[in-house]
């Protein structure tokens, strides 16, 4: 983990200001997270943010200086990423396959974000936090194994089919194998990778990557260097994306 990430342990910048029926994102709000990961408290946080509940917030003195672009890896060999490594904007997603709000976001908003990917404007990097335990971790390993055969996003879509999380009986190793077979993967290689130490270490590293930042609740995002928390409405992400593109365009002109 880079020193810059380690120095930001337990710090998560939450740019959400909720008013009467209106959610304003990227307001430069500061949230200091203290303590360890707690799936129950994570679920409560998701409910509050996703359903428009009140969030306690404190505004920072220098909110205009928020910049988390250092979390972008832009690794061309990353099996959990999609989009040009040189895309003007990157979206880092912290998720969990047992998080219903992550499923909702993947069903409602991710397809819209993919349109920006197709247009060469956005790169998406996926990171699983697995705050819900063993079932989440098994799904995470399976999706990573699928990614090693260039089928991460197809497998991801199956795990969040119709915007729903899978029941425990649908997250067994046998169930993961059935998905792999249905997608036409090399199933022997899939099982070998899913059980491998290499994949296990990478899953643990991705989880630590998020928790070292203080991202204990899912879904959480860094879009164009700006933090966002919760399955906010799609239009909020579109507005944030358009702002990020505008900023990237301005920075490009400044460099000329």
mmCIF file with all atom_site columns, N, CA, C and O in Angstrom, residues 26 64 66-67 69 88-89 223-226 239-255:
data_model
loop_
_atom_site.group_PDB
_atom_site.id
_atom_site.type_symbol
_atom_site.label_atom_id
_atom_site.label_alt_id
_atom_site.label_comp_id
_atom_site.label_asym_id
_atom_site.label_entity_id
_atom_site.label_seq_id
_atom_site.pdbx_PDB_ins_code
_atom_site.Cartn_x
_atom_site.Cartn_y
_atom_site.Cartn_z
_atom_site.occupancy
_atom_site.B_iso_or_equiv
_atom_site.pdbx_formal_charge
_atom_site.auth_seq_id
_atom_site.auth_comp_id
_atom_site.auth_asym_id
_atom_site.auth_atom_id
_atom_site.pdbx_PDB_model_num
ATOM 1   N N  . UNK A 1 26  ? -20.835 16.079 -3.981  1.00 0.00 ? 26  UNK A N  1
ATOM 2   C CA . UNK A 1 26  ? -19.597 16.788 -4.213  1.00 0.00 ? 26  UNK A CA 1
ATOM 3   C C  . UNK A 1 26  ? -19.598 18.147 -3.531  1.00 0.00 ? 26  UNK A C  1
ATOM 4   O O  . UNK A 1 26  ? -19.080 19.128 -4.048  1.00 0.00 ? 26  UNK A O  1
ATOM 5   N N  . UNK A 1 64  ? -12.525 22.776 -0.993  1.00 0.00 ? 64  UNK A N  1
ATOM 6   C CA . UNK A 1 64  ? -12.179 22.884 -2.400  1.00 0.00 ? 64  UNK A CA 1
ATOM 7   C C  . UNK A 1 64  ? -10.878 22.175 -2.733  1.00 0.00 ? 64  UNK A C  1
ATOM 8   O O  . UNK A 1 64  ? -10.494 22.083 -3.893  1.00 0.00 ? 64  UNK A O  1
ATOM 9   N N  . UNK A 1 66  ? -10.287 18.906 -1.798  1.00 0.00 ? 66  UNK A N  1
ATOM 10  C CA . UNK A 1 66  ? -10.498 17.464 -1.760  1.00 0.00 ? 66  UNK A CA 1
ATOM 11  C C  . UNK A 1 66  ? -10.010 16.847 -3.069  1.00 0.00 ? 66  UNK A C  1
ATOM 12  O O  . UNK A 1 66  ? -10.387 17.277 -4.151  1.00 0.00 ? 66  UNK A O  1
ATOM 13  N N  . UNK A 1 67  ? -9.152  15.849 -2.960  1.00 0.00 ? 67  UNK A N  1
ATOM 14  C CA . UNK A 1 67  ? -8.634  15.173 -4.154  1.00 0.00 ? 67  UNK A CA 1
ATOM 15  C C  . UNK A 1 67  ? -8.169  13.781 -3.777  1.00 0.00 ? 67  UNK A C  1
ATOM 16  O O  . UNK A 1 67  ? -7.183  13.615 -3.064  1.00 0.00 ? 67  UNK A O  1
ATOM 17  N N  . UNK A 1 69  ? -7.618  11.373 -6.196  1.00 0.00 ? 69  UNK A N  1
ATOM 18  C CA . UNK A 1 69  ? -7.223  10.724 -7.446  1.00 0.00 ? 69  UNK A CA 1
ATOM 19  C C  . UNK A 1 69  ? -6.125  9.693  -7.233  1.00 0.00 ? 69  UNK A C  1
ATOM 20  O O  . UNK A 1 69  ? -5.923  8.819  -8.085  1.00 0.00 ? 69  UNK A O  1
ATOM 21  N N  . UNK A 1 88  ? -10.234 10.342 -19.294 1.00 0.00 ? 88  UNK A N  1
ATOM 22  C CA . UNK A 1 88  ? -10.127 11.567 -18.504 1.00 0.00 ? 88  UNK A CA 1
ATOM 23  C C  . UNK A 1 88  ? -10.652 11.450 -17.078 1.00 0.00 ? 88  UNK A C  1
ATOM 24  O O  . UNK A 1 88  ? -10.224 12.192 -16.188 1.00 0.00 ? 88  UNK A O  1
ATOM 25  N N  . UNK A 1 89  ? -11.583 10.505 -16.830 1.00 0.00 ? 89  UNK A N  1
ATOM 26  C CA . UNK A 1 89  ? -12.173 10.352 -15.496 1.00 0.00 ? 89  UNK A CA 1
ATOM 27  C C  . UNK A 1 89  ? -12.151 8.876  -15.109 1.00 0.00 ? 89  UNK A C  1
ATOM 28  O O  . UNK A 1 89  ? -12.360 8.003  -15.952 1.00 0.00 ? 89  UNK A O  1
ATOM 29  N N  . UNK A 1 223 ? -15.155 9.300  -7.617  1.00 0.00 ? 223 UNK A N  1
ATOM 30  C CA . UNK A 1 223 ? -15.396 9.660  -9.003  1.00 0.00 ? 223 UNK A CA 1
ATOM 31  C C  . UNK A 1 223 ? -14.632 10.930 -9.339  1.00 0.00 ? 223 UNK A C  1
ATOM 32  O O  . UNK A 1 223 ? -14.888 11.991 -8.774  1.00 0.00 ? 223 UNK A O  1
ATOM 33  N N  . UNK A 1 224 ? -13.656 10.798 -10.224 1.00 0.00 ? 224 UNK A N  1
ATOM 34  C CA . UNK A 1 224 ? -12.849 11.952 -10.584 1.00 0.00 ? 224 UNK A CA 1
ATOM 35  C C  . UNK A 1 224 ? -12.132 12.563 -9.394  1.00 0.00 ? 224 UNK A C  1
ATOM 36  O O  . UNK A 1 224 ? -11.950 13.776 -9.326  1.00 0.00 ? 224 UNK A O  1
ATOM 37  N N  . UNK A 1 225 ? -11.747 11.699 -8.438  1.00 0.00 ? 225 UNK A N  1
ATOM 38  C CA . UNK A 1 225 ? -11.042 12.174 -7.251  1.00 0.00 ? 225 UNK A CA 1
ATOM 39  C C  . UNK A 1 225 ? -11.944 12.656 -6.143  1.00 0.00 ? 225 UNK A C  1
ATOM 40  O O  . UNK A 1 225 ? -11.464 13.020 -5.059  1.00 0.00 ? 225 UNK A O  1
ATOM 41  N N  . UNK A 1 226 ? -13.278 12.633 -6.354  1.00 0.00 ? 226 UNK A N  1
ATOM 42  C CA . UNK A 1 226 ? -14.222 13.107 -5.352  1.00 0.00 ? 226 UNK A CA 1
ATOM 43  C C  . UNK A 1 226 ? -14.961 11.929 -4.726  1.00 0.00 ? 226 UNK A C  1
ATOM 44  O O  . UNK A 1 226 ? -15.479 11.064 -5.444  1.00 0.00 ? 226 UNK A O  1
ATOM 45  N N  . UNK A 1 239 ? -24.578 13.916 -13.036 1.00 0.00 ? 239 UNK A N  1
ATOM 46  C CA . UNK A 1 239 ? -24.137 15.294 -12.778 1.00 0.00 ? 239 UNK A CA 1
ATOM 47  C C  . UNK A 1 239 ? -22.684 15.325 -12.310 1.00 0.00 ? 239 UNK A C  1
ATOM 48  O O  . UNK A 1 239 ? -21.888 16.164 -12.749 1.00 0.00 ? 239 UNK A O  1
ATOM 49  N N  . UNK A 1 240 ? -22.341 14.390 -11.399 1.00 0.00 ? 240 UNK A N  1
ATOM 50  C CA . UNK A 1 240 ? -20.968 14.332 -10.896 1.00 0.00 ? 240 UNK A CA 1
ATOM 51  C C  . UNK A 1 240 ? -19.995 13.979 -12.010 1.00 0.00 ? 240 UNK A C  1
ATOM 52  O O  . UNK A 1 240 ? -18.889 14.535 -12.094 1.00 0.00 ? 240 UNK A O  1
ATOM 53  N N  . UNK A 1 241 ? -20.409 13.071 -12.892 1.00 0.00 ? 241 UNK A N  1
ATOM 54  C CA . UNK A 1 241 ? -19.567 12.678 -14.013 1.00 0.00 ? 241 UNK A CA 1
ATOM 55  C C  . UNK A 1 241 ? -19.348 13.839 -14.966 1.00 0.00 ? 241 UNK A C  1
ATOM 56  O O  . UNK A 1 241 ? -18.221 14.095 -15.422 1.00 0.00 ? 241 UNK A O  1
ATOM 57  N N  . UNK A 1 242 ? -20.415 14.563 -15.262 1.00 0.00 ? 242 UNK A N  1
ATOM 58  C CA . UNK A 1 242 ? -20.288 15.698 -16.167 1.00 0.00 ? 242 UNK A CA 1
ATOM 59  C C  . UNK A 1 242 ? -19.394 16.779 -15.568 1.00 0.00 ? 242 UNK A C  1
ATOM 60  O O  . UNK A 1 242 ? -18.598 17.415 -16.282 1.00 0.00 ? 242 UNK A O  1
ATOM 61  N N  . UNK A 1 243 ? -19.494 16.994 -14.255 1.00 0.00 ? 243 UNK A N  1
ATOM 62  C CA . UNK A 1 243 ? -18.612 17.961 -13.590 1.00 0.00 ? 243 UNK A CA 1
ATOM 63  C C  . UNK A 1 243 ? -17.160 17.508 -13.654 1.00 0.00 ? 243 UNK A C  1
ATOM 64  O O  . UNK A 1 243 ? -16.254 18.313 -13.879 1.00 0.00 ? 243 UNK A O  1
ATOM 65  N N  . UNK A 1 244 ? -16.949 16.198 -13.459 1.00 0.00 ? 244 UNK A N  1
ATOM 66  C CA . UNK A 1 244 ? -15.589 15.660 -13.504 1.00 0.00 ? 244 UNK A CA 1
ATOM 67  C C  . UNK A 1 244 ? -14.998 15.794 -14.900 1.00 0.00 ? 244 UNK A C  1
ATOM 68  O O  . UNK A 1 244 ? -13.809 16.110 -15.063 1.00 0.00 ? 244 UNK A O  1
ATOM 69  N N  . UNK A 1 245 ? -15.811 15.565 -15.915 1.00 0.00 ? 245 UNK A N  1
ATOM 70  C CA . UNK A 1 245 ? -15.343 15.720 -17.294 1.00 0.00 ? 245 UNK A CA 1
ATOM 71  C C  . UNK A 1 245 ? -14.989 17.178 -17.583 1.00 0.00 ? 245 UNK A C  1
ATOM 72  O O  . UNK A 1 245 ? -13.983 17.459 -18.243 1.00 0.00 ? 245 UNK A O  1
ATOM 73  N N  . UNK A 1 246 ? -15.809 18.080 -17.075 1.00 0.00 ? 246 UNK A N  1
ATOM 74  C CA . UNK A 1 246 ? -15.533 19.506 -17.267 1.00 0.00 ? 246 UNK A CA 1
ATOM 75  C C  . UNK A 1 246 ? -14.228 19.897 -16.596 1.00 0.00 ? 246 UNK A C  1
ATOM 76  O O  . UNK A 1 246 ? -13.408 20.625 -17.174 1.00 0.00 ? 246 UNK A O  1
ATOM 77  N N  . UNK A 1 247 ? -14.009 19.392 -15.367 1.00 0.00 ? 247 UNK A N  1
ATOM 78  C CA . UNK A 1 247 ? -12.767 19.690 -14.655 1.00 0.00 ? 247 UNK A CA 1
ATOM 79  C C  . UNK A 1 247 ? -11.563 19.121 -15.385 1.00 0.00 ? 247 UNK A C  1
ATOM 80  O O  . UNK A 1 247 ? -10.509 19.771 -15.481 1.00 0.00 ? 247 UNK A O  1
ATOM 81  N N  . UNK A 1 248 ? -11.722 17.888 -15.905 1.00 0.00 ? 248 UNK A N  1
ATOM 82  C CA . UNK A 1 248 ? -10.617 17.258 -16.639 1.00 0.00 ? 248 UNK A CA 1
ATOM 83  C C  . UNK A 1 248 ? -10.307 18.042 -17.896 1.00 0.00 ? 248 UNK A C  1
ATOM 84  O O  . UNK A 1 248 ? -9.133  18.200 -18.273 1.00 0.00 ? 248 UNK A O  1
ATOM 85  N N  . UNK A 1 249 ? -11.330 18.555 -18.536 1.00 0.00 ? 249 UNK A N  1
ATOM 86  C CA . UNK A 1 249 ? -11.137 19.354 -19.749 1.00 0.00 ? 249 UNK A CA 1
ATOM 87  C C  . UNK A 1 249 ? -10.407 20.654 -19.423 1.00 0.00 ? 249 UNK A C  1
ATOM 88  O O  . UNK A 1 249 ? -9.490  21.067 -20.138 1.00 0.00 ? 249 UNK A O  1
ATOM 89  N N  . UNK A 1 250 ? -10.793 21.281 -18.305 1.00 0.00 ? 250 UNK A N  1
ATOM 90  C CA . UNK A 1 250 ? -10.132 22.521 -17.889 1.00 0.00 ? 250 UNK A CA 1
ATOM 91  C C  . UNK A 1 250 ? -8.669  22.277 -17.555 1.00 0.00 ? 250 UNK A C  1
ATOM 92  O O  . UNK A 1 250 ? -7.792  23.080 -17.909 1.00 0.00 ? 250 UNK A O  1
ATOM 93  N N  . UNK A 1 251 ? -8.403  21.146 -16.858 1.00 0.00 ? 251 UNK A N  1
ATOM 94  C CA . UNK A 1 251 ? -7.020  20.820 -16.497 1.00 0.00 ? 251 UNK A CA 1
ATOM 95  C C  . UNK A 1 251 ? -6.181  20.570 -17.738 1.00 0.00 ? 251 UNK A C  1
ATOM 96  O O  . UNK A 1 251 ? -4.996  20.940 -17.784 1.00 0.00 ? 251 UNK A O  1
ATOM 97  N N  . UNK A 1 252 ? -6.797  19.948 -18.743 1.00 0.00 ? 252 UNK A N  1
ATOM 98  C CA . UNK A 1 252 ? -6.068  19.674 -19.985 1.00 0.00 ? 252 UNK A CA 1
ATOM 99  C C  . UNK A 1 252 ? -5.661  20.982 -20.666 1.00 0.00 ? 252 UNK A C  1
ATOM 100 O O  . UNK A 1 252 ? -4.544  21.111 -21.174 1.00 0.00 ? 252 UNK A O  1
ATOM 101 N N  . UNK A 1 253 ? -6.559  21.947 -20.648 1.00 0.00 ? 253 UNK A N  1
ATOM 102 C CA . UNK A 1 253 ? -6.245  23.254 -21.264 1.00 0.00 ? 253 UNK A CA 1
ATOM 103 C C  . UNK A 1 253 ? -5.186  23.995 -20.459 1.00 0.00 ? 253 UNK A C  1
ATOM 104 O O  . UNK A 1 253 ? -4.331  24.688 -21.023 1.00 0.00 ? 253 UNK A O  1
ATOM 105 N N  . UNK A 1 254 ? -5.224  23.847 -19.118 1.00 0.00 ? 254 UNK A N  1
ATOM 106 C CA . UNK A 1 254 ? -4.240  24.503 -18.269 1.00 0.00 ? 254 UNK A CA 1
ATOM 107 C C  . UNK A 1 254 ? -2.825  23.977 -18.526 1.00 0.00 ? 254 UNK A C  1
ATOM 108 O O  . UNK A 1 254 ? -1.831  24.691 -18.384 1.00 0.00 ? 254 UNK A O  1
ATOM 109 N N  . UNK A 1 255 ? -2.753  22.675 -18.909 1.00 0.00 ? 255 UNK A N  1
ATOM 110 C CA . UNK A 1 255 ? -1.455  22.047 -19.143 1.00 0.00 ? 255 UNK A CA 1
ATOM 111 C C  . UNK A 1 255 ? -0.865  22.429 -20.507 1.00 0.00 ? 255 UNK A C  1
ATOM 112 O O  . UNK A 1 255 ? 0.306   22.175 -20.773 1.00 0.00 ? 255 UNK A O  1
#
